[in-house]
Coordinates of C-alpha atoms and ligand atoms in Angstrom, one line a residue:
M1 CA -36.6 -1.7 -12.7
F2 CA -38.4 -2.0 -9.4
L3 CA -37.1 0.5 -6.8
T4 CA -37.9 0.5 -3.1
K5 CA -39.2 3.7 -1.5
K6 CA -35.7 4.5 -0.1
E7 CA -34.1 3.9 -3.5
E8 CA -36.6 6.3 -5.1
Q9 CA -35.7 8.9 -2.5
M10 CA -32.1 8.4 -3.4
C11 CA -32.9 9.0 -7.1
D12 CA -34.8 12.1 -6.1
G13 CA -31.7 13.6 -4.4
E14 CA -33.1 13.3 -0.9
F15 CA -29.8 11.9 0.3
G16 CA -27.6 14.4 -1.6
E17 CA -26.1 14.8 -5.0
T18 CA -23.4 12.2 -4.9
I19 CA -26.0 9.5 -4.1
R20 CA -28.4 10.8 -6.7
K21 CA -25.7 10.8 -9.4
S22 CA -24.7 7.3 -8.4
M23 CA -28.3 6.0 -8.5
D24 CA -28.6 7.5 -12.0
I25 CA -25.8 5.3 -13.2
L26 CA -27.1 2.1 -11.6
V27 CA -30.7 2.6 -12.7
A28 CA -29.6 3.4 -16.3
L29 CA -27.5 0.2 -16.3
G30 CA -30.3 -1.8 -14.8
D31 CA -32.7 -0.5 -17.5
I32 CA -30.3 -1.3 -20.3
Y33 CA -29.7 -4.9 -19.2
G34 CA -33.2 -5.6 -18.0
A35 CA -32.4 -6.0 -14.3
P36 CA -35.6 -6.5 -12.3
E37 CA -34.1 -4.8 -9.2
L38 CA -31.0 -3.8 -7.4
V39 CA -29.2 -6.3 -5.1
D40 CA -27.1 -5.6 -2.0
I41 CA -23.3 -6.0 -2.5
T42 CA -20.6 -6.7 0.1
S43 CA -17.6 -5.4 -1.9
A44 CA -16.5 -3.1 -4.7
Q45 CA -13.3 -2.8 -6.7
V46 CA -13.0 0.4 -8.7
S47 CA -10.9 0.8 -11.9
G48 CA -10.2 4.1 -13.7
V49 CA -7.4 5.2 -11.4
S50 CA -4.4 5.9 -13.5
Y51 CA -3.9 9.5 -14.7
K52 CA -2.7 7.9 -17.9
T53 CA -6.1 6.4 -18.6
I54 CA -8.6 8.9 -17.1
G55 CA -6.7 12.1 -17.4
E56 CA -7.9 15.6 -16.4
A57 CA -11.5 14.8 -17.3
G58 CA -11.6 11.8 -14.9
L59 CA -10.0 13.9 -12.1
E60 CA -12.6 16.6 -12.5
Y61 CA -15.4 14.1 -12.6
L62 CA -14.2 12.6 -9.2
E63 CA -13.7 15.9 -7.6
D64 CA -17.1 17.1 -8.7
L65 CA -18.8 13.9 -7.4
A66 CA -17.1 14.3 -4.0
K67 CA -17.9 18.0 -3.8
D68 CA -20.9 18.1 -1.5
G69 CA -19.6 15.4 0.7
S70 CA -23.0 13.7 0.8
G71 CA -22.0 10.2 -0.3
K72 CA -19.2 7.8 0.6
A73 CA -18.7 4.1 0.0
T74 CA -20.9 2.1 2.3
I75 CA -19.1 -1.3 1.8
N76 CA -15.5 -2.6 1.5
A77 CA -14.2 -0.8 -1.6
S78 CA -10.7 -0.6 -3.0
L79 CA -8.9 0.9 -6.0
N80 CA -7.2 -0.5 -9.1
P81 CA -3.6 0.3 -9.8
P82 CA -2.7 4.0 -10.4
G83 CA 0.0 5.2 -12.7
T84 CA 2.8 5.6 -10.1
D85 CA 4.1 4.1 -6.9
L86 CA 2.3 6.6 -4.7
D87 CA 5.0 6.9 -2.1
N88 CA 8.3 6.2 -4.0
W89 CA 7.6 7.7 -7.4
K90 CA 10.5 10.1 -7.2
E91 CA 13.1 7.4 -6.4
L92 CA 11.7 5.2 -9.2
G93 CA 12.0 8.0 -11.8
F94 CA 8.3 8.7 -12.4
P95 CA 7.6 12.2 -14.0
E96 CA 6.7 14.7 -11.3
E97 CA 3.8 16.4 -12.9
F98 CA 2.2 13.0 -13.6
A99 CA 2.8 11.9 -10.0
I100 CA 1.1 15.0 -8.5
K101 CA -2.0 14.5 -10.7
Q102 CA -2.0 10.8 -9.8
N103 CA -2.1 11.6 -6.0
Q104 CA -4.9 14.0 -6.6
I105 CA -7.0 11.3 -8.2
V106 CA -6.4 8.8 -5.4
D107 CA -7.2 11.5 -2.8
A108 CA -10.5 12.2 -4.7
Y109 CA -11.4 8.5 -4.5
A110 CA -10.5 8.5 -0.7
N111 CA -12.9 11.5 -0.3
L112 CA -15.6 9.2 -1.7
G113 CA -14.7 6.6 0.9
I114 CA -12.7 4.2 -1.3
S115 CA -9.7 2.7 0.4
K116 CA -6.3 3.7 -0.9
T117 CA -5.5 0.0 -1.3
C118 CA -4.5 0.2 -4.9
T119 CA -4.2 -3.2 -6.5
C120 CA -5.6 -5.5 -9.1
T121 CA -5.3 -8.4 -6.6
P122 CA -7.5 -7.0 -3.7
Y123 CA -8.4 -10.6 -2.8
L124 CA -4.8 -11.0 -1.5
V125 CA -5.1 -8.0 0.8
G126 CA -8.3 -7.6 2.6
N127 CA -11.0 -7.1 0.0
V128 CA -12.1 -10.7 0.0
P129 CA -15.7 -11.5 -0.7
R130 CA -17.3 -14.8 0.4
F131 CA -18.6 -17.5 -1.9
G132 CA -22.0 -16.4 -3.3
D133 CA -21.6 -12.7 -2.4
H134 CA -22.8 -10.2 -4.9
V135 CA -20.1 -7.7 -5.5
S136 CA -19.2 -4.9 -8.0
W137 CA -15.7 -5.2 -9.4
S138 CA -14.2 -3.6 -12.5
E139 CA -10.6 -4.7 -13.0
S140 CA -11.1 -7.5 -15.6
S141 CA -8.5 -9.9 -14.1
A142 CA -9.9 -9.4 -10.6
V143 CA -13.4 -10.0 -12.0
A144 CA -12.3 -13.3 -13.5
Y145 CA -10.7 -14.3 -10.2
V146 CA -13.5 -13.3 -7.9
N147 CA -16.2 -15.0 -10.0
S148 CA -14.2 -18.1 -10.8
V149 CA -11.9 -18.9 -7.9
I150 CA -13.8 -17.3 -5.0
G151 CA -17.3 -17.9 -6.4
A152 CA -18.6 -14.4 -5.6
R153 CA -20.7 -12.8 -8.3
T154 CA -20.0 -9.7 -10.4
N155 CA -20.3 -8.4 -13.9
R156 CA -17.3 -6.7 -15.6
E157 CA -18.2 -3.3 -14.3
G158 CA -16.9 0.0 -15.7
G159 CA -15.1 2.2 -13.2
P160 CA -18.0 4.7 -12.7
A161 CA -20.5 1.8 -12.2
A162 CA -18.4 0.1 -9.6
L163 CA -17.9 3.5 -7.9
A164 CA -21.6 4.2 -7.9
A165 CA -22.2 0.7 -6.5
A166 CA -19.7 1.2 -3.8
I167 CA -21.5 4.5 -2.7
V168 CA -25.0 3.0 -2.9
G169 CA -24.1 -0.5 -1.7
K170 CA -26.1 -2.1 -4.5
T171 CA -25.8 -3.1 -8.1
P172 CA -28.4 -4.1 -10.8
L173 CA -29.3 -7.8 -10.6
Y174 CA -28.4 -9.2 -14.1
G175 CA -25.7 -11.2 -15.9
F176 CA -23.2 -13.1 -13.8
H177 CA -25.3 -12.4 -10.6
L178 CA -27.8 -15.0 -11.9
D179 CA -27.4 -18.8 -11.8
H180 CA -28.2 -19.5 -15.4
K181 CA -25.7 -17.0 -16.7
R182 CA -22.9 -18.9 -14.9
K183 CA -23.1 -22.0 -17.0
A184 CA -20.2 -23.1 -19.2
N185 CA -20.5 -22.9 -23.0
L186 CA -17.1 -24.3 -24.1
V187 CA -15.1 -27.3 -22.8
V188 CA -11.4 -27.0 -23.1
N189 CA -9.4 -30.2 -22.8
V190 CA -5.7 -29.7 -22.3
S191 CA -3.6 -32.8 -23.1
D192 CA -0.2 -31.8 -21.5
E193 CA 0.9 -30.5 -18.1
L194 CA 1.2 -26.8 -17.9
S195 CA 3.5 -24.5 -15.8
G196 CA 4.5 -20.9 -15.5
A197 CA 3.8 -18.7 -18.6
D198 CA 1.9 -21.7 -20.2
F199 CA -1.2 -20.6 -18.2
G200 CA -1.1 -17.1 -19.7
A201 CA -0.7 -18.6 -23.2
L202 CA -3.7 -20.9 -22.6
G203 CA -5.8 -18.0 -21.4
Y204 CA -4.8 -16.0 -24.4
I205 CA -5.8 -18.7 -26.8
I206 CA -9.2 -19.4 -25.2
G207 CA -10.1 -15.8 -24.5
K208 CA -9.9 -15.1 -28.3
V209 CA -12.1 -18.1 -29.0
V210 CA -14.8 -17.8 -26.3
G211 CA -15.1 -13.9 -26.2
S212 CA -17.5 -13.2 -23.3
G213 CA -18.5 -16.9 -22.9
V214 CA -17.7 -19.2 -20.0
P215 CA -15.0 -21.8 -20.6
Y216 CA -14.7 -25.0 -18.6
F217 CA -11.2 -26.4 -18.3
K218 CA -10.0 -29.9 -17.9
L219 CA -6.3 -29.9 -17.1
Q220 CA -3.7 -32.6 -16.6
N221 CA -2.2 -31.0 -13.5
T222 CA -3.6 -28.8 -10.7
P223 CA -2.7 -25.1 -10.9
D224 CA -2.0 -23.0 -7.7
N225 CA -3.8 -19.7 -7.1
N226 CA -1.0 -17.7 -8.8
D227 CA -1.5 -19.8 -12.0
L228 CA -5.3 -19.2 -11.7
K229 CA -4.8 -15.4 -11.5
T230 CA -2.5 -15.5 -14.5
L231 CA -5.0 -17.6 -16.5
G232 CA -7.9 -15.4 -15.7
A233 CA -6.0 -12.2 -16.5
A234 CA -5.2 -13.6 -20.0
L235 CA -8.7 -14.8 -20.6
A236 CA -10.0 -11.4 -19.7
S237 CA -7.6 -9.6 -22.0
S238 CA -7.7 -11.4 -25.3
G239 CA -11.4 -12.0 -24.8
S240 CA -13.8 -10.5 -22.2
V241 CA -14.2 -13.6 -20.0
A242 CA -15.6 -12.8 -16.6
L243 CA -16.0 -16.4 -15.3
Y244 CA -14.4 -19.7 -16.0
H245 CA -14.7 -23.1 -14.4
M246 CA -12.0 -25.7 -13.9
E247 CA -12.7 -29.4 -13.1
N248 CA -11.9 -30.3 -9.5
V249 CA -10.5 -26.9 -8.9
T250 CA -13.0 -24.0 -8.9
P251 CA -16.0 -24.0 -6.5
E252 CA -18.8 -24.0 -9.0
Y253 CA -17.5 -26.5 -11.6
K254 CA -20.2 -29.1 -10.6
Q255 CA -23.0 -26.5 -11.3
A256 CA -21.4 -25.4 -14.7
G257 CA -23.7 -27.7 -16.7
V258 CA -20.8 -29.2 -18.5
E259 CA -22.7 -32.3 -19.7
E260 CA -24.9 -30.0 -21.9
V261 CA -22.0 -28.2 -23.6
E262 CA -21.6 -29.1 -27.2
D263 CA -18.5 -27.2 -28.1
H264 CA -15.2 -28.9 -27.2
M265 CA -11.7 -27.8 -27.9
F266 CA -8.4 -29.7 -27.5
I267 CA -5.2 -27.9 -26.7
S268 CA -1.7 -29.4 -26.7
Q269 CA 1.7 -28.1 -25.8
K270 CA 2.2 -27.3 -29.5
E271 CA -0.5 -24.6 -29.5
I272 CA 0.8 -23.3 -26.1
L273 CA 4.4 -23.0 -27.4
E274 CA 3.3 -21.3 -30.6
T275 CA 1.3 -18.8 -28.6
R276 CA 4.2 -18.1 -26.2
E277 CA 6.3 -17.3 -29.3
K278 CA 3.6 -15.2 -30.9
L279 CA 3.3 -13.0 -27.8
T280 CA 7.0 -11.9 -28.1
T281 CA 7.2 -8.9 -30.5
T282 CA 11.0 -8.5 -30.8
D283 CA 14.4 -10.3 -30.9
R284 CA 15.9 -7.6 -28.7
Q285 CA 16.6 -8.2 -25.0
P286 CA 14.3 -6.4 -22.5
D287 CA 15.7 -3.3 -20.8
L288 CA 13.0 -3.6 -18.1
I289 CA 11.7 -6.8 -16.8
C290 CA 8.3 -6.2 -15.3
L291 CA 6.6 -8.9 -13.1
G292 CA 3.4 -8.9 -11.1
C293 CA 0.6 -8.8 -13.7
P294 CA -1.8 -9.3 -11.9
H295 CA -0.1 -7.8 -8.8
A296 CA 2.4 -10.3 -7.3
S297 CA 1.6 -12.4 -4.3
L298 CA 4.1 -12.9 -1.5
E299 CA 5.0 -16.4 -2.9
E300 CA 5.8 -14.9 -6.3
I301 CA 8.1 -12.2 -4.7
K302 CA 9.8 -15.0 -2.7
K303 CA 10.4 -16.9 -5.9
V304 CA 12.1 -13.9 -7.5
A305 CA 14.1 -13.2 -4.3
N306 CA 15.4 -16.8 -4.4
I307 CA 16.4 -16.5 -8.1
V308 CA 18.3 -13.2 -7.7
Q309 CA 19.8 -13.7 -4.2
G310 CA 23.5 -12.8 -4.2
K311 CA 23.6 -12.0 -7.9
T312 CA 23.6 -8.8 -10.0
I313 CA 20.7 -8.3 -12.5
K314 CA 21.8 -7.0 -15.9
N315 CA 18.6 -5.1 -16.8
K316 CA 16.1 -3.2 -14.6
L317 CA 13.6 -5.3 -12.8
W318 CA 10.3 -4.3 -11.3
I319 CA 7.9 -6.6 -9.4
C320 CA 4.6 -4.8 -9.0
T321 CA 2.4 -5.5 -6.0
S322 CA 0.3 -3.8 -3.3
V323 CA 1.8 -1.9 -0.4
S324 CA 0.4 -4.6 2.0
V325 CA 2.2 -7.5 0.2
K326 CA 5.4 -5.5 0.0
A327 CA 5.2 -4.8 3.7
T328 CA 5.4 -8.5 4.4
A329 CA 8.1 -9.0 1.7
D330 CA 10.1 -6.3 3.5
R331 CA 9.8 -8.2 6.8
M332 CA 10.8 -11.5 5.2
G333 CA 13.9 -10.0 3.6
Y334 CA 12.7 -10.6 0.1
T335 CA 12.7 -6.9 -0.9
E336 CA 16.3 -6.5 0.4
A337 CA 17.5 -9.5 -1.6
I338 CA 15.8 -8.1 -4.8
E339 CA 17.1 -4.6 -4.2
R340 CA 20.7 -5.8 -3.5
A341 CA 20.5 -7.6 -6.9
G342 CA 19.5 -4.3 -8.6
G343 CA 15.7 -4.8 -8.8
N344 CA 12.7 -3.0 -7.2
V345 CA 9.5 -4.1 -5.6
V346 CA 7.2 -1.4 -6.9
C347 CA 3.9 -0.6 -5.1
D348 CA 0.5 0.3 -6.5
T349 CA 1.2 0.7 -10.2
C350 CA 1.9 -1.7 -13.0
M351 CA 3.7 -1.8 -16.4
V352 CA 0.5 -1.1 -18.3
V353 CA -1.0 1.9 -16.5
A354 CA 2.4 3.5 -15.6
P355 CA 3.8 6.0 -18.1
I356 CA 6.8 3.6 -18.9
E357 CA 6.9 4.9 -22.5
D358 CA 8.0 8.3 -21.1
M359 CA 10.6 6.7 -18.8
G360 CA 13.2 5.7 -21.4
F361 CA 12.3 2.0 -21.7
E362 CA 11.9 0.3 -25.1
V363 CA 11.6 -3.5 -24.6
I364 CA 9.7 -4.9 -21.6
G365 CA 10.1 -8.5 -20.4
V366 CA 6.9 -10.0 -19.0
N367 CA 5.6 -13.4 -17.8
S368 CA 2.0 -12.3 -18.1
A369 CA 0.1 -12.8 -21.3
K370 CA -2.2 -9.9 -20.3
A371 CA 0.8 -7.5 -20.1
A372 CA 2.2 -9.0 -23.3
N373 CA -1.1 -8.2 -25.0
Y374 CA -1.5 -4.7 -23.7
V375 CA 2.1 -3.2 -23.4
P376 CA 2.5 -2.9 -27.3
S377 CA -0.9 -1.2 -27.7
M378 CA -1.1 0.9 -24.5
C379 CA 2.6 1.9 -24.2
G380 CA 3.8 1.5 -27.8
L381 CA 6.8 -0.7 -26.6
D382 CA 8.0 -4.2 -27.6
V383 CA 7.6 -7.2 -25.3
V384 CA 9.4 -10.4 -24.6
Y385 CA 7.1 -13.1 -23.1
N386 CA 8.7 -15.8 -21.1
D387 CA 9.0 -17.5 -17.7
V388 CA 10.7 -15.5 -14.9
E389 CA 13.7 -17.8 -14.8
N390 CA 14.4 -17.1 -18.5
L391 CA 13.7 -13.4 -18.4
I392 CA 16.1 -12.3 -15.7
Q393 CA 19.7 -12.0 -17.0
F394 CA 22.7 -11.6 -14.7
E395 CA 26.0 -9.8 -15.0
Ligands
LIG5 FE1 -3.1 -5.6 -12.9 FE2 -1.9 -3.9 -14.5 FE3 -1.9 -6.4 -15.1 S1 -3.8 -3.6 -13.5 S2 -3.8 -7.2 -14.2 S3 -0.9 -5.5 -13.3 S4 -2.2 -4.8 -16.5

């Protein structure tokens, strides 16, 4: 890979150890994938934050990287969800030892200049690239959103690679950064109108079929941005989709090369319903309903507040979101309506990366196909997959 003089000096440690180690990662990646050079990025989103997933070894790695203080993020960079609500972990019943370690991890990232904005929907709260920007993002649902809905360009980066890119301000130029890698290779024709959890089911079906390919959707109705984030998260969890196009909806659908795609699939409500049923793993009722995968937008919190207003929820209810979205939900009175009904708006974390298996829950109700896909394997718990209106039960 071609390196400029300054990049070579970075590799030689002339700008300190943190930058040298970061360049090591980027150059190794570039060599593996045949990148001709590094490209400037405007944004990074770094995964590998929960103590549940990175553990002691991850914490040591971060503290070691930050040790000499020589390198900090040079561009807008934020974090993926950690394993706790960083501020309210005690009130919500998170284990203390876990919470202390979790805060150490987030502090170590902050020492490397990564913002303590901890969310998988950073595009809702200030980490918002422009169309065509090169970025380095690692949360798979956010990658699908930023590539597809915003039209910025990123590969599905690992956490260390996105962190290295944040520090150097560059990433290797390959994969989804290149025009020809952004073409569709499967056309998906959906014959019925979709709503709510249907979008997750559609993403789950297509992700399995297309793997790391680029699907092109033709739908009967126009989804909103919440539906698009749900769809992308599911595509990225049952498959490893980083980019999808949608006719008349996403910004690059006209450049997707759809006329040259030979593979076509047809999906009807029948397959969607079968998949919705398949994603539920038990007949039991959920003892925790967990919404906000990917992290909830203000509109999604408002919807839940309207549903529960003036009632009492039977089971526990969490709506996971970022601190910024919650701050506005507080002002709008949504949080109060939800809390009065017995629910919580939980910041930073989510049902997959939190240690919910150690918090006494057995069955989790979700409206996200990504969560339905991961909760059984990552938490060892059963899930019920349904629309919000059907999940929440009242006294
Ligand atoms: Fe986000 Fe957690 Fe879902 S990181 S996409 S809420 S599994």
